[in-house]
Amino acid sequence: MTKTIEDITNFIFVGKSLDELSHYDLLIINADWVEEQLSKDIRIMKDKNIIDDNTVFIVCEGHQPNNNRSSANILIEYLNKENIDNKIIISDKYISNPEILKNIDKLVDINSYNRILRIAKDFVARRWFMNASNYNFPIDKCDFYGVVDNRNISKTEWYKSEIGINQVMKEFINIGNQTINKELSIK
């Protein structure tokens, strides 16, 4: 891997693998086109005691409803097939990174949780953590788990396809624009 690819990878992809995760009592999940894969990953998390029956899920809508079915409801159907029946809070009002962070207190008492796992697409981890620090979200209690969709934009594969390169570069642009507009800070 070239030094440039390695530097970009280390900046953008700051999530943890399944093997690196600890135990979490709150999951904040973007249901976003990968509902089936995500439900399987959550089943593995439960089997490995990364989560348990008491772990609360906040599921945020990730895309426009498909045939009048929301992505959150699609995810819940897949979770039911995996026999996952944890408490689920659905939010379609606070989906964007800043919105969920600004309004988390409307959904849960965030300070009552010991460990939080943020789940979204693998390549948005850096921007999410930067947003979280802007809103005094307790990032010291938080890890990020990245789900890889069918475009295969992952830490090990993103630079091998034009769509992966383009998406990761868009993340740089998003972070840059939000920093220039004072929505994010690099400090």
PDB file of C-alpha atoms in Angstrom, residues 16-180:
ATOM      1  CA  LYS A  16     -13.160  -0.975  15.093  1.00  0.00           C
ATOM      2  CA  SER A  17     -13.521  -4.493  13.774  1.00  0.00           C
ATOM      3  CA  LEU A  18     -15.816  -7.020  15.463  1.00  0.00           C
ATOM      4  CA  ASP A  19     -12.814  -8.546  17.214  1.00  0.00           C
ATOM      5  CA  GLU A  20     -11.839  -5.188  18.744  1.00  0.00           C
ATOM      6  CA  LEU A  21     -15.267  -4.349  20.190  1.00  0.00           C
ATOM      7  CA  SER A  22     -15.945  -4.537  23.916  1.00  0.00           C
ATOM      8  CA  HIS A  23     -19.419  -4.597  25.532  1.00  0.00           C
ATOM      9  CA  TYR A  24     -22.000  -1.878  24.814  1.00  0.00           C
ATOM     10  CA  ASP A  25     -25.235  -0.903  26.483  1.00  0.00           C
ATOM     11  CA  LEU A  26     -26.325   1.505  23.711  1.00  0.00           C
ATOM     12  CA  LEU A  27     -26.115   1.171  19.918  1.00  0.00           C
ATOM     13  CA  ILE A  28     -26.793   4.165  17.667  1.00  0.00           C
ATOM     14  CA  ILE A  29     -27.436   2.687  14.233  1.00  0.00           C
ATOM     15  CA  ASN A  30     -27.901   4.186  10.785  1.00  0.00           C
ATOM     16  CA  ALA A  31     -30.145   1.802   8.872  1.00  0.00           C
ATOM     17  CA  ASP A  32     -28.755   2.562   5.469  1.00  0.00           C
ATOM     18  CA  TRP A  33     -28.985   0.067   2.613  1.00  0.00           C
ATOM     19  CA  VAL A  34     -27.178  -2.739   4.436  1.00  0.00           C
ATOM     20  CA  GLU A  35     -29.943  -3.910   6.738  1.00  0.00           C
ATOM     21  CA  GLU A  36     -29.492  -7.639   6.112  1.00  0.00           C
ATOM     22  CA  GLN A  37     -25.711  -7.591   6.641  1.00  0.00           C
ATOM     23  CA  LEU A  38     -26.072  -5.377   9.690  1.00  0.00           C
ATOM     24  CA  SER A  39     -28.594  -7.737  11.299  1.00  0.00           C
ATOM     25  CA  LYS A  40     -26.127 -10.613  10.818  1.00  0.00           C
ATOM     26  CA  ASP A  41     -23.329  -8.521  12.360  1.00  0.00           C
ATOM     27  CA  ILE A  42     -25.571  -7.701  15.325  1.00  0.00           C
ATOM     28  CA  ARG A  43     -26.348 -11.410  15.763  1.00  0.00           C
ATOM     29  CA  ILE A  44     -22.571 -12.053  15.926  1.00  0.00           C
ATOM     30  CA  MET A  45     -22.232  -9.208  18.450  1.00  0.00           C
ATOM     31  CA  LYS A  46     -24.879 -10.818  20.631  1.00  0.00           C
ATOM     32  CA  ASP A  47     -23.281 -14.253  20.337  1.00  0.00           C
ATOM     33  CA  LYS A  48     -19.915 -12.753  21.373  1.00  0.00           C
ATOM     34  CA  ASN A  49     -21.511 -10.816  24.275  1.00  0.00           C
ATOM     35  CA  ILE A  50     -20.592  -7.486  22.677  1.00  0.00           C
ATOM     36  CA  ILE A  51     -24.249  -6.656  23.272  1.00  0.00           C
ATOM     37  CA  ASP A  52     -26.845  -8.386  25.408  1.00  0.00           C
ATOM     38  CA  ASP A  53     -30.634  -8.370  25.877  1.00  0.00           C
ATOM     39  CA  ASN A  54     -30.414  -5.093  27.826  1.00  0.00           C
ATOM     40  CA  THR A  55     -28.556  -3.177  25.112  1.00  0.00           C
ATOM     41  CA  VAL A  56     -30.778  -0.393  23.762  1.00  0.00           C
ATOM     42  CA  PHE A  57     -30.805   0.350  20.031  1.00  0.00           C
ATOM     43  CA  ILE A  58     -31.458   3.774  18.525  1.00  0.00           C
ATOM     44  CA  VAL A  59     -32.189   3.208  14.845  1.00  0.00           C
ATOM     45  CA  CYS A  60     -32.004   6.232  12.569  1.00  0.00           C
ATOM     46  CA  GLU A  61     -33.464   6.305   9.100  1.00  0.00           C
ATOM     47  CA  GLY A  62     -30.736   6.082   6.513  1.00  0.00           C
ATOM     48  CA  HIS A  63     -32.547   6.640   3.239  1.00  0.00           C
ATOM     49  CA  GLN A  64     -35.910   7.410   1.749  1.00  0.00           C
ATOM     50  CA  PRO A  65     -38.596   4.794   2.281  1.00  0.00           C
ATOM     51  CA  ASN A  66     -38.599   2.063  -0.358  1.00  0.00           C
ATOM     52  CA  ASN A  67     -42.116   1.032  -1.377  1.00  0.00           C
ATOM     53  CA  ASN A  68     -43.449   2.746   1.766  1.00  0.00           C
ATOM     54  CA  ARG A  69     -41.048   0.701   3.930  1.00  0.00           C
ATOM     55  CA  SER A  70     -38.527   2.599   5.969  1.00  0.00           C
ATOM     56  CA  SER A  71     -34.959   1.378   6.272  1.00  0.00           C
ATOM     57  CA  ALA A  72     -35.434   1.232  10.055  1.00  0.00           C
ATOM     58  CA  ASN A  73     -38.403  -1.102   9.655  1.00  0.00           C
ATOM     59  CA  ILE A  74     -36.492  -3.227   7.152  1.00  0.00           C
ATOM     60  CA  LEU A  75     -33.654  -3.539   9.677  1.00  0.00           C
ATOM     61  CA  ILE A  76     -36.091  -4.467  12.434  1.00  0.00           C
ATOM     62  CA  GLU A  77     -37.559  -7.230  10.232  1.00  0.00           C
ATOM     63  CA  TYR A  78     -34.073  -8.658   9.698  1.00  0.00           C
ATOM     64  CA  LEU A  79     -33.294  -8.356  13.424  1.00  0.00           C
ATOM     65  CA  ASN A  80     -36.484 -10.302  14.183  1.00  0.00           C
ATOM     66  CA  LYS A  81     -35.307 -13.058  11.818  1.00  0.00           C
ATOM     67  CA  GLU A  82     -32.071 -13.174  13.842  1.00  0.00           C
ATOM     68  CA  ASN A  83     -34.118 -13.405  17.083  1.00  0.00           C
ATOM     69  CA  ILE A  84     -32.889 -10.016  18.287  1.00  0.00           C
ATOM     70  CA  ASP A  85     -35.654  -8.381  20.310  1.00  0.00           C
ATOM     71  CA  ASN A  86     -33.882  -5.603  22.199  1.00  0.00           C
ATOM     72  CA  LYS A  87     -35.578  -2.310  22.996  1.00  0.00           C
ATOM     73  CA  ILE A  88     -35.482  -0.211  19.819  1.00  0.00           C
ATOM     74  CA  ILE A  89     -36.008   3.540  19.573  1.00  0.00           C
ATOM     75  CA  ILE A  90     -36.624   4.708  16.005  1.00  0.00           C
ATOM     76  CA  SER A  91     -35.817   8.244  14.943  1.00  0.00           C
ATOM     77  CA  ASP A  92     -36.416   9.697  11.515  1.00  0.00           C
ATOM     78  CA  LYS A  93     -36.145  13.306  12.714  1.00  0.00           C
ATOM     79  CA  TYR A  94     -32.522  13.274  13.808  1.00  0.00           C
ATOM     80  CA  ILE A  95     -30.732  11.308  11.102  1.00  0.00           C
ATOM     81  CA  SER A  96     -27.831  13.487  10.021  1.00  0.00           C
ATOM     82  CA  ASN A  97     -24.660  13.363  12.075  1.00  0.00           C
ATOM     83  CA  PRO A  98     -25.190  16.768  13.685  1.00  0.00           C
ATOM     84  CA  GLU A  99     -28.912  16.189  14.218  1.00  0.00           C
ATOM     85  CA  ILE A 100     -28.570  12.934  16.148  1.00  0.00           C
ATOM     86  CA  LEU A 101     -25.802  14.490  18.213  1.00  0.00           C
ATOM     87  CA  LYS A 102     -27.699  17.715  18.950  1.00  0.00           C
ATOM     88  CA  ASN A 103     -30.895  15.884  19.836  1.00  0.00           C
ATOM     89  CA  ILE A 104     -29.757  12.681  21.520  1.00  0.00           C
ATOM     90  CA  ASP A 105     -31.195  13.921  24.823  1.00  0.00           C
ATOM     91  CA  LYS A 106     -34.664  13.853  23.224  1.00  0.00           C
ATOM     92  CA  LEU A 107     -34.241  10.115  22.688  1.00  0.00           C
ATOM     93  CA  VAL A 108     -32.273   8.869  25.724  1.00  0.00           C
ATOM     94  CA  ASP A 109     -30.311  10.062  28.734  1.00  0.00           C
ATOM     95  CA  ILE A 110     -26.936   9.583  27.073  1.00  0.00           C
ATOM     96  CA  ASN A 111     -25.058   9.951  30.363  1.00  0.00           C
ATOM     97  CA  SER A 112     -26.786   6.895  31.819  1.00  0.00           C
ATOM     98  CA  TYR A 113     -24.939   4.591  29.402  1.00  0.00           C
ATOM     99  CA  ASN A 114     -21.472   3.216  30.105  1.00  0.00           C
ATOM    100  CA  ARG A 115     -20.419   2.175  26.578  1.00  0.00           C
ATOM    101  CA  ILE A 116     -21.864   3.343  23.270  1.00  0.00           C
ATOM    102  CA  LEU A 117     -21.352   1.859  19.822  1.00  0.00           C
ATOM    103  CA  ARG A 118     -22.066   4.016  16.795  1.00  0.00           C
ATOM    104  CA  ILE A 119     -22.836   1.935  13.701  1.00  0.00           C
ATOM    105  CA  ALA A 120     -22.880   3.440  10.208  1.00  0.00           C
ATOM    106  CA  LYS A 121     -21.039   3.074   6.923  1.00  0.00           C
ATOM    107  CA  ASP A 122     -17.359   2.397   7.461  1.00  0.00           C
ATOM    108  CA  PHE A 123     -16.113   5.513   5.655  1.00  0.00           C
ATOM    109  CA  VAL A 124     -18.031   8.088   7.758  1.00  0.00           C
ATOM    110  CA  ALA A 125     -16.329   7.336  11.080  1.00  0.00           C
ATOM    111  CA  ARG A 126     -13.903  10.279  11.124  1.00  0.00           C
ATOM    112  CA  ARG A 127     -16.597  12.854  10.288  1.00  0.00           C
ATOM    113  CA  TRP A 128     -18.889  11.369  12.915  1.00  0.00           C
ATOM    114  CA  PHE A 129     -16.270  11.596  15.651  1.00  0.00           C
ATOM    115  CA  MET A 130     -15.448  15.179  14.617  1.00  0.00           C
ATOM    116  CA  ASN A 131     -19.146  16.076  14.783  1.00  0.00           C
ATOM    117  CA  ALA A 132     -19.523  14.284  18.107  1.00  0.00           C
ATOM    118  CA  SER A 133     -16.738  16.291  19.724  1.00  0.00           C
ATOM    119  CA  ASN A 134     -18.444  19.521  18.572  1.00  0.00           C
ATOM    120  CA  TYR A 135     -21.615  18.594  20.457  1.00  0.00           C
ATOM    121  CA  ASN A 136     -19.990  17.388  23.665  1.00  0.00           C
ATOM    122  CA  PHE A 137     -21.101  13.851  22.954  1.00  0.00           C
ATOM    123  CA  PRO A 138     -19.330  11.493  25.359  1.00  0.00           C
ATOM    124  CA  ILE A 139     -16.900  10.138  22.745  1.00  0.00           C
ATOM    125  CA  ASP A 140     -14.682   8.752  25.499  1.00  0.00           C
ATOM    126  CA  LYS A 141     -17.446   6.138  26.018  1.00  0.00           C
ATOM    127  CA  CYS A 142     -17.968   5.568  22.304  1.00  0.00           C
ATOM    128  CA  ASP A 143     -16.591   3.291  19.597  1.00  0.00           C
ATOM    129  CA  PHE A 144     -17.494   3.156  15.915  1.00  0.00           C
ATOM    130  CA  TYR A 145     -18.310   0.022  13.946  1.00  0.00           C
ATOM    131  CA  GLY A 146     -18.416   0.418  10.183  1.00  0.00           C
ATOM    132  CA  VAL A 147     -20.700  -1.625   8.010  1.00  0.00           C
ATOM    133  CA  VAL A 148     -19.593  -2.229   4.433  1.00  0.00           C
ATOM    134  CA  ASP A 149     -22.274  -2.106   1.754  1.00  0.00           C
ATOM    135  CA  ASN A 150     -22.240  -3.770  -1.665  1.00  0.00           C
ATOM    136  CA  ARG A 151     -19.858  -1.101  -3.003  1.00  0.00           C
ATOM    137  CA  ASN A 152     -17.156  -2.656  -0.766  1.00  0.00           C
ATOM    138  CA  ILE A 153     -15.875   0.682   0.528  1.00  0.00           C
ATOM    139  CA  SER A 154     -13.873  -0.663   3.447  1.00  0.00           C
ATOM    140  CA  LYS A 155     -10.579   0.056   5.128  1.00  0.00           C
ATOM    141  CA  THR A 156      -8.847  -2.626   3.059  1.00  0.00           C
ATOM    142  CA  GLU A 157     -10.656  -2.246  -0.260  1.00  0.00           C
ATOM    143  CA  TRP A 158     -11.711   1.404  -0.840  1.00  0.00           C
ATOM    144  CA  TYR A 159      -8.754   2.367  -3.041  1.00  0.00           C
ATOM    145  CA  LYS A 160      -9.267  -0.615  -5.390  1.00  0.00           C
ATOM    146  CA  SER A 161     -12.322   0.796  -7.173  1.00  0.00           C
ATOM    147  CA  GLU A 162     -13.292   4.110  -8.693  1.00  0.00           C
ATOM    148  CA  ILE A 163     -16.517   4.225  -6.660  1.00  0.00           C
ATOM    149  CA  GLY A 164     -14.532   3.626  -3.453  1.00  0.00           C
ATOM    150  CA  ILE A 165     -11.952   6.284  -4.265  1.00  0.00           C
ATOM    151  CA  ASN A 166     -14.693   8.761  -5.184  1.00  0.00           C
ATOM    152  CA  GLN A 167     -16.689   8.149  -1.993  1.00  0.00           C
ATOM    153  CA  VAL A 168     -13.664   8.447   0.286  1.00  0.00           C
ATOM    154  CA  MET A 169     -12.554  11.642  -1.463  1.00  0.00           C
ATOM    155  CA  LYS A 170     -16.097  13.011  -1.000  1.00  0.00           C
ATOM    156  CA  GLU A 171     -15.633  12.379   2.726  1.00  0.00           C
ATOM    157  CA  PHE A 172     -12.478  14.505   2.627  1.00  0.00           C
ATOM    158  CA  ILE A 173     -14.412  17.222   0.815  1.00  0.00           C
ATOM    159  CA  ASN A 174     -17.275  17.005   3.342  1.00  0.00           C
ATOM    160  CA  ILE A 175     -14.853  17.248   6.260  1.00  0.00           C
ATOM    161  CA  GLY A 176     -12.975  20.103   4.567  1.00  0.00           C
ATOM    162  CA  ASN A 177     -16.115  22.072   3.726  1.00  0.00           C
ATOM    163  CA  GLN A 178     -17.571  21.596   7.197  1.00  0.00           C
ATOM    164  CA  THR A 179     -14.275  22.680   8.749  1.00  0.00           C
ATOM    165  CA  ILE A 180     -14.052  25.780   6.532  1.00  0.00           C
TER     166      ILE A 180
END
